[in-house]
């Protein structure tokens, strides 16, 4: 049956940066598809709050917290080993952690540039490298890297984010080039402008919000629910022959001039 292709029952999914926003929505969606979900963030208190709320919203699902810094190689290795001991080997990795820093290039410090690249690009390399050996040994695994329309487009004052997401797009291809032969599917999911608590000030900015809706053929902001189906697809057996691709979920923004 077609539904079985999307069934994630019996699989462990680690979603980085999942205490709120897009990561939390993807965690909930993977759980609804049957996966046991490991939530990640750096703040143990916020992470536990998210776990408790998700567990209450989805009583049939299983959520586990794993607080660690995805930019710290030693912490990542220890956390992945701990997840394997407590929950099980990671079958699905969603590299979602990251942040934005808005500042013109000529005013941008090297420290701020490097902080964005570490959080948005290097973290995916570190966590992906930590889970891949187990996936390779088992002959199967799914990695979904959360990219952005900024992997394809650029706007003023967000150069580090644009560079990081462009790099993540090609890291996705590089991972697929090396690991697909071992039974892994590595793909990217590129959201357009999504309304979350972090983008709330932009949504509230009438001029910017009008630009988004006018620039997007669908004539609206996306919401986190728009990303769940594509993420479940890329994490499932339905995507068994999809590799090294980036799926843009942007209401058509990157399809038009």
mmCIF file of C-alpha atoms in Angstrom:
data_model
loop_
_atom_site.group_PDB
_atom_site.id
_atom_site.type_symbol
_atom_site.label_atom_id
_atom_site.label_comp_id
_atom_site.label_asym_id
_atom_site.label_seq_id
_atom_site.Cartn_x
_atom_site.Cartn_y
_atom_site.Cartn_z
ATOM 1 C CA UNK A 1 0.000 0.000 0.000
ATOM 2 C CA UNK A 2 1.105 3.558 -0.700
ATOM 3 C CA UNK A 3 0.641 4.584 2.947
ATOM 4 C CA UNK A 4 3.281 2.064 4.001
ATOM 5 C CA UNK A 5 5.889 3.940 1.990
ATOM 6 C CA UNK A 6 5.494 6.896 4.357
ATOM 7 C CA UNK A 7 5.320 4.882 7.596
ATOM 8 C CA UNK A 8 8.226 5.686 9.933
ATOM 9 C CA UNK A 9 7.261 3.232 12.678
ATOM 10 C CA UNK A 10 10.226 1.680 14.449
ATOM 11 C CA UNK A 11 12.661 4.379 13.352
ATOM 12 C CA UNK A 12 14.521 6.871 15.524
ATOM 13 C CA UNK A 13 14.643 10.446 14.233
ATOM 14 C CA UNK A 14 16.980 13.124 15.609
ATOM 15 C CA UNK A 15 15.866 16.689 14.818
ATOM 16 C CA UNK A 16 18.404 19.368 15.725
ATOM 17 C CA UNK A 17 17.149 22.762 16.856
ATOM 18 C CA UNK A 18 13.708 21.350 17.607
ATOM 19 C CA UNK A 19 12.607 23.122 20.771
ATOM 20 C CA UNK A 20 10.588 25.631 18.708
ATOM 21 C CA UNK A 21 9.693 26.827 15.246
ATOM 22 C CA UNK A 22 10.340 24.735 12.158
ATOM 23 C CA UNK A 23 12.297 22.078 14.037
ATOM 24 C CA UNK A 24 9.504 21.496 16.503
ATOM 25 C CA UNK A 25 6.911 21.229 13.722
ATOM 26 C CA UNK A 26 9.056 18.716 11.850
ATOM 27 C CA UNK A 27 9.577 16.702 15.034
ATOM 28 C CA UNK A 28 5.824 16.522 15.558
ATOM 29 C CA UNK A 29 5.255 15.526 11.939
ATOM 30 C CA UNK A 30 7.823 12.718 12.045
ATOM 31 C CA UNK A 31 6.256 11.466 15.278
ATOM 32 C CA UNK A 32 2.797 11.436 13.694
ATOM 33 C CA UNK A 33 4.298 9.304 10.908
ATOM 34 C CA UNK A 34 5.403 6.791 13.548
ATOM 35 C CA UNK A 35 8.986 7.745 14.373
ATOM 36 C CA UNK A 36 10.438 7.918 17.869
ATOM 37 C CA UNK A 37 11.769 11.485 17.977
ATOM 38 C CA UNK A 38 14.829 12.843 19.747
ATOM 39 C CA UNK A 39 14.577 16.591 20.293
ATOM 40 C CA UNK A 40 17.703 18.710 20.393
ATOM 41 C CA UNK A 41 18.609 22.165 21.622
ATOM 42 C CA UNK A 42 21.212 23.803 23.849
ATOM 43 C CA UNK A 43 18.819 24.879 26.628
ATOM 44 C CA UNK A 44 17.759 21.841 28.703
ATOM 45 C CA UNK A 45 14.833 23.692 30.274
ATOM 46 C CA UNK A 46 13.349 24.888 26.999
ATOM 47 C CA UNK A 47 13.921 21.436 25.508
ATOM 48 C CA UNK A 48 12.086 19.695 28.348
ATOM 49 C CA UNK A 49 9.196 22.136 28.012
ATOM 50 C CA UNK A 50 8.969 21.335 24.304
ATOM 51 C CA UNK A 51 9.122 17.594 25.005
ATOM 52 C CA UNK A 52 6.352 17.782 27.595
ATOM 53 C CA UNK A 53 4.119 19.893 25.338
ATOM 54 C CA UNK A 54 4.651 17.630 22.328
ATOM 55 C CA UNK A 55 3.995 14.552 24.426
ATOM 56 C CA UNK A 56 0.724 16.069 25.621
ATOM 57 C CA UNK A 57 -0.288 17.022 22.085
ATOM 58 C CA UNK A 58 0.662 13.616 20.652
ATOM 59 C CA UNK A 59 0.082 11.047 23.429
ATOM 60 C CA UNK A 60 0.670 8.073 21.124
ATOM 61 C CA UNK A 61 4.137 9.345 20.156
ATOM 62 C CA UNK A 62 7.484 9.062 21.913
ATOM 63 C CA UNK A 63 9.769 12.073 22.421
ATOM 64 C CA UNK A 64 13.198 12.196 24.095
ATOM 65 C CA UNK A 65 15.300 15.287 24.870
ATOM 66 C CA UNK A 66 19.003 15.511 24.003
ATOM 67 C CA UNK A 67 20.550 18.828 24.994
ATOM 68 C CA UNK A 68 23.887 19.430 23.283
ATOM 69 C CA UNK A 69 25.717 22.026 21.202
ATOM 70 C CA UNK A 70 25.680 20.955 17.544
ATOM 71 C CA UNK A 71 28.767 23.103 16.832
ATOM 72 C CA UNK A 72 30.922 21.202 19.373
ATOM 73 C CA UNK A 73 32.423 18.092 17.749
ATOM 74 C CA UNK A 74 33.100 16.305 21.046
ATOM 75 C CA UNK A 75 29.618 17.064 22.381
ATOM 76 C CA UNK A 76 28.055 15.805 19.153
ATOM 77 C CA UNK A 77 29.947 12.507 19.260
ATOM 78 C CA UNK A 78 29.039 11.951 22.907
ATOM 79 C CA UNK A 79 25.390 12.861 22.320
ATOM 80 C CA UNK A 80 24.955 10.513 19.358
ATOM 81 C CA UNK A 81 26.485 7.677 21.375
ATOM 82 C CA UNK A 82 24.169 8.522 24.278
ATOM 83 C CA UNK A 83 21.111 8.535 22.021
ATOM 84 C CA UNK A 84 22.063 5.084 20.728
ATOM 85 C CA UNK A 85 22.303 3.794 24.312
ATOM 86 C CA UNK A 86 19.104 5.432 25.610
ATOM 87 C CA UNK A 87 16.777 5.413 22.610
ATOM 88 C CA UNK A 88 18.352 3.509 19.727
ATOM 89 C CA UNK A 89 20.495 4.115 16.679
ATOM 90 C CA UNK A 90 19.576 7.202 14.675
ATOM 91 C CA UNK A 91 17.780 6.184 11.463
ATOM 92 C CA UNK A 92 16.700 9.677 10.414
ATOM 93 C CA UNK A 93 18.636 12.906 10.954
ATOM 94 C CA UNK A 94 17.090 16.302 10.302
ATOM 95 C CA UNK A 95 19.767 19.003 10.422
ATOM 96 C CA UNK A 96 17.634 22.014 11.294
ATOM 97 C CA UNK A 97 19.702 23.959 13.850
ATOM 98 C CA UNK A 98 20.854 27.413 12.869
ATOM 99 C CA UNK A 99 20.252 31.121 13.228
ATOM 100 C CA UNK A 100 20.222 34.374 11.301
ATOM 101 C CA UNK A 101 22.395 37.470 11.742
ATOM 102 C CA UNK A 102 21.404 40.621 9.869
ATOM 103 C CA UNK A 103 24.158 43.141 9.199
ATOM 104 C CA UNK A 104 25.706 44.721 6.095
ATOM 105 C CA UNK A 105 28.899 43.004 4.913
ATOM 106 C CA UNK A 106 31.077 46.054 5.483
ATOM 107 C CA UNK A 107 29.951 46.214 9.114
ATOM 108 C CA UNK A 108 30.065 42.468 9.790
ATOM 109 C CA UNK A 109 32.686 41.149 12.200
ATOM 110 C CA UNK A 110 34.642 37.996 11.457
ATOM 111 C CA UNK A 111 33.309 36.542 14.708
ATOM 112 C CA UNK A 112 29.677 37.002 13.633
ATOM 113 C CA UNK A 113 30.416 35.606 10.165
ATOM 114 C CA UNK A 114 32.025 32.502 11.639
ATOM 115 C CA UNK A 115 29.276 32.023 14.250
ATOM 116 C CA UNK A 116 26.599 31.777 11.549
ATOM 117 C CA UNK A 117 28.664 29.383 9.437
ATOM 118 C CA UNK A 118 29.327 27.167 12.463
ATOM 119 C CA UNK A 119 25.670 27.024 13.447
ATOM 120 C CA UNK A 120 24.123 26.749 9.986
ATOM 121 C CA UNK A 121 26.712 24.721 8.042
ATOM 122 C CA UNK A 122 29.428 23.161 10.195
ATOM 123 C CA UNK A 123 26.823 21.714 12.568
ATOM 124 C CA UNK A 124 25.283 19.675 9.718
ATOM 125 C CA UNK A 125 28.720 18.314 8.866
ATOM 126 C CA UNK A 126 29.421 17.391 12.488
ATOM 127 C CA UNK A 127 26.090 15.710 13.252
ATOM 128 C CA UNK A 128 25.917 14.067 9.833
ATOM 129 C CA UNK A 129 29.423 12.665 10.255
ATOM 130 C CA UNK A 130 28.515 11.361 13.709
ATOM 131 C CA UNK A 131 25.426 9.416 12.617
ATOM 132 C CA UNK A 132 26.646 8.243 9.193
ATOM 133 C CA UNK A 133 28.930 5.376 10.322
ATOM 134 C CA UNK A 134 26.042 3.620 12.075
ATOM 135 C CA UNK A 135 23.770 4.165 9.100
ATOM 136 C CA UNK A 136 26.432 2.822 6.744
ATOM 137 C CA UNK A 137 26.929 -0.246 8.931
ATOM 138 C CA UNK A 138 23.169 -0.936 8.850
ATOM 139 C CA UNK A 139 22.915 -0.222 5.125
ATOM 140 C CA UNK A 140 20.210 2.423 5.437
ATOM 141 C CA UNK A 141 19.597 5.929 6.721
ATOM 142 C CA UNK A 142 18.007 9.261 5.913
ATOM 143 C CA UNK A 143 19.563 12.707 6.321
ATOM 144 C CA UNK A 144 17.474 15.802 5.613
ATOM 145 C CA UNK A 145 19.353 19.093 5.679
ATOM 146 C CA UNK A 146 17.143 22.142 6.189
ATOM 147 C CA UNK A 147 18.344 24.655 3.638
ATOM 148 C CA UNK A 148 16.527 27.820 2.558
ATOM 149 C CA UNK A 149 15.500 29.834 -0.473
ATOM 150 C CA UNK A 150 18.703 31.677 0.400
ATOM 151 C CA UNK A 151 20.562 28.675 -1.000
ATOM 152 C CA UNK A 152 19.353 29.995 -4.362
ATOM 153 C CA UNK A 153 18.695 33.705 -3.755
ATOM 154 C CA UNK A 154 20.384 36.542 -1.894
ATOM 155 C CA UNK A 155 19.182 39.661 -0.128
ATOM 156 C CA UNK A 156 21.171 42.519 1.421
ATOM 157 C CA UNK A 157 22.467 42.212 4.986
ATOM 158 C CA UNK A 158 22.225 38.399 5.349
ATOM 159 C CA UNK A 159 25.476 37.336 3.650
ATOM 160 C CA UNK A 160 26.612 34.799 6.295
ATOM 161 C CA UNK A 161 23.239 33.034 6.214
ATOM 162 C CA UNK A 162 23.186 33.005 2.404
ATOM 163 C CA UNK A 163 26.731 31.632 2.270
ATOM 164 C CA UNK A 164 25.955 28.980 4.887
ATOM 165 C CA UNK A 165 22.747 27.793 3.199
ATOM 166 C CA UNK A 166 24.447 27.712 -0.190
ATOM 167 C CA UNK A 167 27.187 25.632 1.375
ATOM 168 C CA UNK A 168 24.612 23.350 2.987
ATOM 169 C CA UNK A 169 23.032 22.741 -0.406
ATOM 170 C CA UNK A 170 26.359 21.509 -1.758
ATOM 171 C CA UNK A 171 27.218 19.622 1.432
ATOM 172 C CA UNK A 172 23.980 17.715 0.809
ATOM 173 C CA UNK A 173 25.272 16.747 -2.624
ATOM 174 C CA UNK A 174 28.678 15.809 -1.229
ATOM 175 C CA UNK A 175 27.137 13.570 1.444
ATOM 176 C CA UNK A 176 24.993 11.865 -1.193
ATOM 177 C CA UNK A 177 27.994 11.397 -3.475
ATOM 178 C CA UNK A 178 29.903 9.556 -0.739
ATOM 179 C CA UNK A 179 27.160 7.766 1.186
ATOM 180 C CA UNK A 180 24.413 6.856 -1.295
ATOM 181 C CA UNK A 181 26.278 3.693 -2.275
ATOM 182 C CA UNK A 182 25.881 2.517 1.335
ATOM 183 C CA UNK A 183 22.078 2.828 1.349
ATOM 184 C CA UNK A 184 21.742 6.390 2.646
ATOM 185 C CA UNK A 185 19.468 9.029 1.169
ATOM 186 C CA UNK A 186 20.720 12.555 1.787
ATOM 187 C CA UNK A 187 18.537 15.423 0.616
ATOM 188 C CA UNK A 188 17.717 19.001 1.460
ATOM 189 C CA UNK A 189 14.477 20.797 2.235
ATOM 190 C CA UNK A 190 14.496 24.498 1.437
ATOM 191 C CA UNK A 191 11.727 26.531 3.074
ATOM 192 C CA UNK A 192 10.609 29.851 1.726
ATOM 193 C CA UNK A 193 9.455 32.609 4.062
ATOM 194 C CA UNK A 194 7.791 30.787 6.958
ATOM 195 C CA UNK A 195 5.835 32.464 9.747
ATOM 196 C CA UNK A 196 7.307 31.420 13.115
ATOM 197 C CA UNK A 197 7.945 33.110 16.440
ATOM 198 C CA UNK A 198 11.416 34.052 15.172
ATOM 199 C CA UNK A 199 10.078 35.670 11.992
ATOM 200 C CA UNK A 200 7.123 37.328 13.757
ATOM 201 C CA UNK A 201 8.728 40.804 13.576
ATOM 202 C CA UNK A 202 9.086 40.407 9.795
ATOM 203 C CA UNK A 203 5.510 39.188 9.438
ATOM 204 C CA UNK A 204 4.389 42.238 11.427
ATOM 205 C CA UNK A 205 6.443 44.590 9.230
ATOM 206 C CA UNK A 206 3.801 45.673 6.698
ATOM 207 C CA UNK A 207 6.312 46.715 4.042
ATOM 208 C CA UNK A 208 8.379 43.544 4.271
ATOM 209 C CA UNK A 209 5.347 41.282 4.529
ATOM 210 C CA UNK A 210 3.870 42.900 1.431
ATOM 211 C CA UNK A 211 7.137 42.263 -0.410
ATOM 212 C CA UNK A 212 7.024 38.581 0.571
ATOM 213 C CA UNK A 213 3.431 38.058 -0.529
ATOM 214 C CA UNK A 214 3.957 39.951 -3.783
ATOM 215 C CA UNK A 215 7.196 38.070 -4.536
ATOM 216 C CA UNK A 216 5.612 34.661 -3.816
ATOM 217 C CA UNK A 217 3.274 33.223 -6.495
ATOM 218 C CA UNK A 218 1.176 31.583 -3.755
ATOM 219 C CA UNK A 219 0.626 35.130 -2.389
ATOM 220 C CA UNK A 220 1.183 34.234 1.265
ATOM 221 C CA UNK A 221 3.728 33.416 3.916
ATOM 222 C CA UNK A 222 4.261 29.721 4.506
ATOM 223 C CA UNK A 223 3.570 28.099 7.844
ATOM 224 C CA UNK A 224 5.468 25.309 9.529
ATOM 225 C CA UNK A 225 2.788 22.778 8.606
ATOM 226 C CA UNK A 226 3.645 23.292 4.926
ATOM 227 C CA UNK A 227 7.016 21.630 5.574
ATOM 228 C CA UNK A 228 5.819 18.488 7.352
ATOM 229 C CA UNK A 229 4.683 16.465 4.341
ATOM 230 C CA UNK A 230 7.869 17.092 2.337
ATOM 231 C CA UNK A 231 10.017 16.235 5.368
ATOM 232 C CA UNK A 232 8.168 12.971 5.994
ATOM 233 C CA UNK A 233 8.533 12.121 2.296
ATOM 234 C CA UNK A 234 12.305 12.664 2.337
ATOM 235 C CA UNK A 235 12.624 10.653 5.563
ATOM 236 C CA UNK A 236 10.564 7.735 4.273
ATOM 237 C CA UNK A 237 10.851 4.791 1.912
ATOM 238 C CA UNK A 238 8.883 6.830 -0.619
ATOM 239 C CA UNK A 239 12.143 8.698 -1.314
ATOM 240 C CA UNK A 240 14.273 5.545 -1.693
ATOM 241 C CA UNK A 241 15.752 6.670 -5.039
ATOM 242 C CA UNK A 242 15.922 10.394 -4.288
ATOM 243 C CA UNK A 243 19.449 11.513 -3.468
ATOM 244 C CA UNK A 244 21.424 14.745 -3.390
ATOM 245 C CA UNK A 245 18.352 16.860 -4.176
ATOM 246 C CA UNK A 246 17.019 20.022 -2.566
ATOM 247 C CA UNK A 247 13.237 20.334 -2.469
ATOM 248 C CA UNK A 248 12.135 23.975 -2.391
ATOM 249 C CA UNK A 249 8.938 24.536 -0.405
ATOM 250 C CA UNK A 250 8.539 28.229 -1.049
ATOM 251 C CA UNK A 251 5.167 28.869 -2.672
ATOM 252 C CA UNK A 252 6.929 29.272 -6.012
ATOM 253 C CA UNK A 253 9.287 32.093 -4.985
ATOM 254 C CA UNK A 254 12.375 30.597 -6.654
ATOM 255 C CA UNK A 255 10.421 29.702 -9.811
ATOM 256 C CA UNK A 256 9.815 33.296 -10.889
ATOM 257 C CA UNK A 257 11.856 36.404 -11.642
#
